[in-house]
Amino acid sequence: MEKKVTKIGVLTSGGDAPGMNAAIRAVVRTGIYHGLEIFGIMRGYQGMMEDDIFRMDSRSVANIIQRGGTILKTARCMDFYEPEGRKKAYENLKRRGINGLVVIGGDGSFRGAQKFSQEYDIPCVGLAGTIDKDIHGTDFTIGFDTAVNTAVEAIDKVRDTMDAHDRIFIIEVMGRDAGYIALHSGIATGAENILIPERKTNINDIVNSLLEKERRKKLVNLIVVAEGDEFGGATEVEKVLKDKLPNAEIRVCILGHIQRGGSPSCLDRVIASRMGFHAVECLLEGRHNVFVGILNNKMHYIPLADAVKNKGKISDEWVRIVKILAS
Ligand code: ADP
């Protein structure tokens, strides 16, 4: 018979995302409600390997739901890719009697959890915490809504100065492999062009549209670029455009890490709370080695093995909307 989960470890891993604290809080409080012991693991898999683990109670998550970042800190841990690293981590959990693990992170962290749960008898549940929204099988990931709203706020400000000077502005947002932040923030700020990793960009089309808009005296042009687009970000796009339009006044603005920080939005706090609650219920119900997703407002439990990057799934509808609304 399957062993009952009595002690849960919780960690945040990989890139941080606003709302991770709300998820930690939900795991801790739901676990305590069910009479479980909860352990916080510092710096993701690194802390698991180094036994940087401490007992948490309801008070240890007081006053954190509104805070960005993660109180458990996060890290990328090279040793966890190796069997010896995972063994060390397992021994630390075993010694403390931890028999369930909640991993809050992106698809990389899920791959780590999947490997770990295949090798050892500690069930894992994943919560999708990534600003990139690039995990297949869930409509939401913790952090995306906050990040995209931060981007929109920043782009609105740039647009004010752009308007005053009749310039072309290229704004780079985060998204190494996924264009969701670029697409959403670009549509929400009326961008003329949006460049994303999932689609090929015809630079001549962009040049032609800029020239055509100039003829129509539409001099302000906003181009939103995901950092991982095929050219390699806004600075590279600027070079290509400058080559073709030497007289154009082009400015580049890279939003960078401000997109990761800040107080999580209401939506991120709510989905993190729901996901954290369900993660504990999953472990108690014996639903192991899955991650918690939300699809059509219903909870879904997807095998960690199926957690893959949601690549190349941007539909044509989005592209048409950008083109037609920016005319
Ligand atoms: P994210 O979770 O944000 O996608 P990473 O891809 O950096 O971030 O993954 C976070 C951590 O998860 C890695 O530093 C590593 O410790 C662990 N990890 C990722 N992929 C694997 C894997 N294939 N095997 C074992 N551990 C992994």
Coordinates of C-alpha atoms and ligand atoms in Angstrom, one line a residue:
M1 CA 0.0 0.0 0.0
E2 CA 1.1 3.5 -0.7
K3 CA 2.6 5.4 2.2
K4 CA 0.6 8.4 3.5
V5 CA 2.2 11.8 3.1
T6 CA 2.8 13.3 6.5
K7 CA 5.7 15.7 6.0
I8 CA 5.9 18.0 3.0
G9 CA 8.9 20.0 1.7
V10 CA 8.3 23.1 -0.4
L11 CA 10.8 24.9 -2.6
T12 CA 11.0 27.5 -5.3
S13 CA 13.4 26.8 -8.2
G14 CA 14.7 28.3 -11.4
G15 CA 13.6 31.8 -12.4
D16 CA 11.6 33.7 -9.7
A17 CA 8.1 35.0 -10.4
P18 CA 5.8 37.3 -8.5
G19 CA 3.2 35.2 -6.7
M20 CA 5.6 32.5 -5.6
N21 CA 5.2 33.7 -2.0
A22 CA 1.4 33.4 -2.3
A23 CA 1.9 29.8 -3.4
I24 CA 4.3 29.0 -0.5
R25 CA 1.8 30.5 1.9
A26 CA -1.0 28.4 0.5
V27 CA 1.0 25.2 0.7
V28 CA 2.1 25.9 4.3
R29 CA -1.4 26.8 5.5
T30 CA -3.2 24.0 3.7
G31 CA -0.7 21.5 4.9
I32 CA -1.0 22.7 8.5
Y33 CA -4.8 22.6 8.2
H34 CA -4.5 18.9 7.3
G35 CA -2.2 18.2 10.3
L36 CA 1.0 17.9 8.2
E37 CA 4.4 19.1 9.0
I38 CA 5.8 21.5 6.5
F39 CA 9.4 22.2 5.7
G40 CA 10.8 25.1 3.7
I41 CA 13.7 24.3 1.5
M42 CA 16.0 27.2 0.7
R43 CA 17.3 28.0 -2.8
G44 CA 15.5 25.2 -4.7
Y45 CA 17.4 22.0 -5.3
Q46 CA 20.6 23.6 -4.0
G47 CA 19.2 23.8 -0.5
M48 CA 17.8 20.3 -0.8
M49 CA 21.3 19.1 -1.5
E50 CA 22.9 21.2 1.2
D51 CA 20.2 20.4 3.8
D52 CA 19.2 24.0 4.0
I53 CA 15.8 23.1 5.3
F54 CA 13.7 24.5 8.1
R55 CA 10.3 23.8 9.7
M56 CA 7.6 26.2 8.8
D57 CA 4.4 27.2 10.6
S58 CA 1.5 29.5 9.8
R59 CA 3.3 32.5 11.1
S60 CA 6.3 31.9 8.9
V61 CA 4.2 32.9 5.9
A62 CA 2.5 35.9 7.5
N63 CA 2.5 39.1 5.5
I64 CA 4.1 37.7 2.4
I65 CA 1.1 37.3 0.0
Q66 CA 1.7 40.8 -1.4
R67 CA 5.5 40.5 -1.7
G68 CA 7.3 39.8 -5.0
G69 CA 10.3 37.4 -5.2
T70 CA 10.3 34.3 -2.9
I71 CA 11.1 34.1 0.8
L72 CA 12.6 30.6 0.1
K73 CA 14.9 32.2 -2.5
T74 CA 15.6 30.3 -5.7
A75 CA 18.6 29.0 -7.6
R76 CA 19.8 27.1 -10.5
C77 CA 21.5 23.9 -9.3
M78 CA 23.9 22.2 -11.7
D79 CA 24.6 19.3 -9.3
F80 CA 20.9 18.3 -9.4
Y81 CA 21.4 17.3 -13.0
E82 CA 23.7 14.5 -11.7
P83 CA 22.5 11.3 -10.0
E84 CA 24.9 11.9 -7.1
G85 CA 23.4 15.3 -6.5
R86 CA 19.9 14.0 -6.4
K87 CA 21.0 11.1 -4.1
K88 CA 22.4 13.7 -1.6
A89 CA 19.1 15.6 -1.8
Y90 CA 17.1 12.4 -1.2
E91 CA 19.2 11.5 1.8
N92 CA 18.5 14.8 3.4
L93 CA 14.8 14.6 2.9
K94 CA 14.7 11.0 4.1
R95 CA 16.6 11.8 7.3
R96 CA 14.0 14.4 8.2
G97 CA 11.2 12.1 7.2
I98 CA 10.0 14.4 4.4
N99 CA 7.8 12.2 2.2
G100 CA 6.2 14.7 -0.2
L101 CA 7.6 17.5 -2.2
V102 CA 6.0 20.6 -3.8
V103 CA 8.2 22.2 -6.5
I104 CA 7.3 25.8 -7.6
G105 CA 9.1 26.6 -10.8
G106 CA 9.3 26.4 -14.5
D107 CA 9.6 23.5 -16.9
G108 CA 13.2 22.9 -16.0
S109 CA 12.3 22.5 -12.3
F110 CA 9.6 20.1 -13.3
R111 CA 12.1 18.0 -15.3
G112 CA 14.2 17.9 -12.2
A113 CA 11.2 16.8 -10.1
Q114 CA 10.3 14.2 -12.6
K115 CA 13.7 12.7 -12.6
F116 CA 13.9 12.7 -8.8
S117 CA 10.5 11.1 -8.4
Q118 CA 11.4 8.4 -10.9
E119 CA 14.5 7.5 -8.9
Y120 CA 13.2 7.9 -5.3
D121 CA 10.0 7.1 -3.4
I122 CA 9.2 10.8 -2.6
P123 CA 6.2 11.9 -4.6
C124 CA 6.4 15.4 -6.1
V125 CA 3.8 17.9 -7.2
G126 CA 4.7 20.9 -9.4
L127 CA 3.2 24.4 -9.4
A128 CA 3.9 26.4 -12.6
G129 CA 5.7 29.5 -11.5
T130 CA 7.1 31.3 -14.5
I131 CA 6.6 34.8 -15.9
D132 CA 6.9 33.4 -19.4
K133 CA 3.6 31.4 -19.4
D134 CA 5.3 28.8 -21.5
I135 CA 4.1 25.6 -19.9
H136 CA 1.7 23.4 -21.9
G137 CA -1.5 22.3 -20.1
T138 CA -2.4 25.4 -18.1
D139 CA -4.0 28.7 -19.0
F140 CA -2.1 30.4 -16.2
T141 CA 1.3 30.4 -14.7
I142 CA 2.1 32.2 -11.5
G143 CA 3.8 35.5 -12.3
F144 CA 2.8 36.1 -15.9
D145 CA -0.1 38.5 -15.1
T146 CA 2.1 40.7 -12.9
A147 CA 5.0 40.7 -15.4
V148 CA 2.9 41.6 -18.3
N149 CA 1.1 44.4 -16.4
T150 CA 4.5 45.8 -15.4
A151 CA 5.6 45.7 -19.1
V152 CA 2.4 47.5 -20.1
E153 CA 2.8 50.2 -17.5
A154 CA 6.4 50.8 -18.6
I155 CA 5.5 50.8 -22.4
D156 CA 2.7 53.3 -21.7
K157 CA 5.3 55.6 -20.2
V158 CA 7.7 55.2 -23.2
R159 CA 4.8 55.9 -25.5
D160 CA 4.2 59.3 -24.0
T161 CA 7.7 60.4 -24.8
M162 CA 7.6 58.6 -28.2
D163 CA 4.5 60.7 -29.1
A164 CA 6.2 63.9 -28.1
H165 CA 9.1 63.2 -30.5
D166 CA 7.7 61.3 -33.5
R167 CA 10.1 58.4 -33.1
I168 CA 10.3 54.7 -33.7
F169 CA 10.7 52.9 -30.4
I170 CA 11.8 49.3 -30.1
I171 CA 11.0 47.9 -26.7
E172 CA 12.4 44.6 -25.5
V173 CA 10.5 42.5 -23.1
M174 CA 11.4 39.2 -21.5
G175 CA 10.8 35.9 -23.2
R176 CA 13.8 33.8 -24.2
D177 CA 11.7 31.0 -25.8
A178 CA 8.2 32.3 -25.5
G179 CA 6.5 35.4 -26.9
Y180 CA 3.5 35.7 -24.6
I181 CA 4.8 38.7 -22.7
A182 CA 5.6 40.4 -26.0
L183 CA 2.2 39.5 -27.6
H184 CA 0.1 40.5 -24.6
S185 CA 1.9 43.7 -23.8
G186 CA 2.2 44.6 -27.4
I187 CA -1.5 44.3 -28.1
A188 CA -2.4 46.0 -24.9
T189 CA -0.2 49.1 -25.8
G190 CA -1.1 49.2 -29.5
A191 CA 2.3 48.1 -30.9
E192 CA 2.6 48.3 -34.7
N193 CA 4.8 45.2 -34.8
I194 CA 5.5 42.4 -32.3
L195 CA 8.5 40.1 -32.8
I196 CA 8.4 36.8 -31.0
P197 CA 10.6 33.6 -31.0
E198 CA 7.7 31.4 -32.2
R199 CA 7.4 33.1 -35.6
K200 CA 9.7 34.1 -38.3
T201 CA 9.8 37.8 -39.0
N202 CA 10.0 39.3 -42.4
I203 CA 12.1 42.4 -41.8
N204 CA 11.1 43.8 -45.2
D205 CA 7.5 43.7 -44.2
I206 CA 8.3 45.8 -41.2
V207 CA 10.3 48.2 -43.2
N208 CA 7.5 48.5 -45.8
S209 CA 4.9 49.1 -43.1
L210 CA 7.1 51.8 -41.5
L211 CA 7.5 53.5 -44.9
E212 CA 3.8 53.2 -45.6
K213 CA 2.9 54.7 -42.2
E214 CA 5.3 57.5 -42.8
R215 CA 3.5 58.3 -46.0
R216 CA 0.3 58.5 -44.1
K217 CA 2.0 60.7 -41.5
K218 CA 1.8 58.1 -38.8
L219 CA 5.2 58.9 -37.4
V220 CA 5.0 57.2 -34.0
N221 CA 5.8 53.5 -34.2
L222 CA 6.1 51.0 -31.5
I223 CA 7.8 47.7 -32.0
V224 CA 7.8 45.2 -29.1
V225 CA 10.4 42.5 -29.3
A226 CA 10.8 39.4 -27.1
E227 CA 14.4 39.0 -26.0
G228 CA 14.6 35.6 -27.7
D229 CA 13.3 36.7 -31.2
E230 CA 15.3 35.4 -34.2
F231 CA 17.4 38.6 -34.4
G232 CA 18.5 38.4 -30.7
G233 CA 16.6 41.2 -29.1
A234 CA 15.9 44.9 -29.6
T235 CA 19.5 46.2 -30.1
E236 CA 19.9 43.7 -33.0
V237 CA 16.6 44.6 -34.5
E238 CA 17.6 48.3 -34.3
K239 CA 20.8 47.5 -36.3
V240 CA 18.9 45.7 -39.0
L241 CA 16.3 48.5 -39.3
K242 CA 19.0 51.3 -39.2
D243 CA 20.6 49.5 -42.1
K244 CA 17.4 49.8 -44.2
L245 CA 16.2 53.1 -42.9
P246 CA 19.3 55.2 -42.2
N247 CA 17.4 58.4 -41.6
A248 CA 14.9 57.0 -39.1
E249 CA 15.1 58.1 -35.5
I250 CA 15.1 54.9 -33.6
R251 CA 15.3 54.4 -29.9
V252 CA 15.7 51.2 -28.0
C253 CA 14.4 50.5 -24.5
I254 CA 15.1 47.2 -22.7
L255 CA 12.7 46.6 -19.8
G256 CA 14.8 43.9 -18.2
H257 CA 14.4 42.6 -14.7
I258 CA 11.7 45.1 -13.6
Q259 CA 9.4 42.6 -15.2
R260 CA 10.2 40.0 -12.6
G261 CA 9.7 42.1 -9.5
G262 CA 7.0 44.0 -7.8
S263 CA 3.9 43.1 -5.8
P264 CA 2.0 40.3 -7.5
S265 CA -1.3 41.2 -9.2
C266 CA -4.6 40.0 -7.7
L267 CA -4.8 37.3 -10.4
D268 CA -1.4 35.9 -9.6
R269 CA -2.2 35.8 -5.9
V270 CA -5.4 34.0 -6.5
I271 CA -4.1 31.4 -8.9
A272 CA -1.1 30.8 -6.7
S273 CA -3.4 30.3 -3.7
R274 CA -5.6 27.9 -5.6
M275 CA -2.7 26.0 -7.0
G276 CA -0.9 25.8 -3.7
F277 CA -4.0 24.5 -2.0
H278 CA -4.5 21.9 -4.6
A279 CA -0.9 20.8 -4.5
V280 CA -1.3 19.6 -0.9
E281 CA -4.7 18.0 -1.7
C282 CA -3.0 16.1 -4.6
L283 CA -0.3 14.7 -2.3
L284 CA -2.9 13.7 0.2
E285 CA -5.1 12.0 -2.4
G286 CA -2.2 10.1 -3.8
R287 CA -2.1 12.0 -7.0
H288 CA 1.6 12.0 -7.4
N289 CA 4.2 13.3 -9.9
V290 CA 1.8 15.7 -11.6
F291 CA 1.8 19.5 -11.9
V292 CA -1.3 21.6 -11.1
G293 CA -2.7 23.5 -14.0
I294 CA -5.9 25.5 -14.5
L295 CA -7.8 25.0 -17.8
N296 CA -11.1 26.6 -18.4
N297 CA -11.2 27.6 -14.7
K298 CA -11.0 23.9 -13.6
M299 CA -8.0 22.3 -11.9
H300 CA -6.1 19.8 -14.0
Y301 CA -3.4 17.5 -12.9
I302 CA -0.9 16.9 -15.6
P303 CA 1.9 14.2 -15.3
L304 CA 5.3 15.9 -14.8
A305 CA 6.5 13.8 -17.6
D306 CA 4.2 15.7 -19.9
A307 CA 5.4 19.1 -18.7
V308 CA 6.8 20.6 -21.9
K309 CA 7.4 24.1 -23.0
N310 CA 4.5 25.5 -24.9
K311 CA 6.5 26.3 -28.0
G312 CA 5.3 27.4 -31.4
K313 CA 1.7 27.5 -30.3
I314 CA 0.8 31.1 -31.1
S315 CA -2.3 31.1 -33.3
D316 CA -2.7 33.1 -36.4
E317 CA -5.6 34.9 -34.8
W318 CA -3.1 36.9 -32.6
V319 CA -1.0 37.9 -35.5
R320 CA -4.0 39.1 -37.5
I321 CA -5.2 41.1 -34.5
V322 CA -1.8 42.9 -34.2
K323 CA -1.7 43.7 -37.9
I324 CA -5.3 45.0 -38.3
L325 CA -5.5 47.0 -35.0
A326 CA -2.1 48.7 -35.6
S327 CA -3.1 50.1 -39.1
Ligands
ADP1 P1 13.0 26.9 -14.7 O1 12.4 25.9 -13.7 O2 12.7 28.3 -14.4 O3 12.7 26.4 -16.1 P2 15.8 25.9 -15.0 O4 15.6 25.3 -16.4 O5 17.0 26.6 -14.7 O6 14.6 26.9 -14.6 O7 15.7 24.6 -14.0 C1 15.8 24.9 -12.6 C2 16.6 23.8 -12.0 O8 15.9 22.5 -12.1 C3 18.0 23.5 -12.6 O9 18.9 24.4 -12.1 C4 18.3 22.1 -12.1 O10 18.7 22.1 -10.8 C5 16.9 21.5 -12.2 N1 16.7 20.8 -13.5 C6 16.3 21.3 -14.7 N2 16.3 20.3 -15.7 C7 16.7 19.2 -15.1 C8 17.0 17.8 -15.5 N3 16.8 17.5 -16.8 N4 17.4 16.9 -14.6 C9 17.6 17.3 -13.3 N5 17.4 18.5 -12.8 C10 17.0 19.5 -13.7

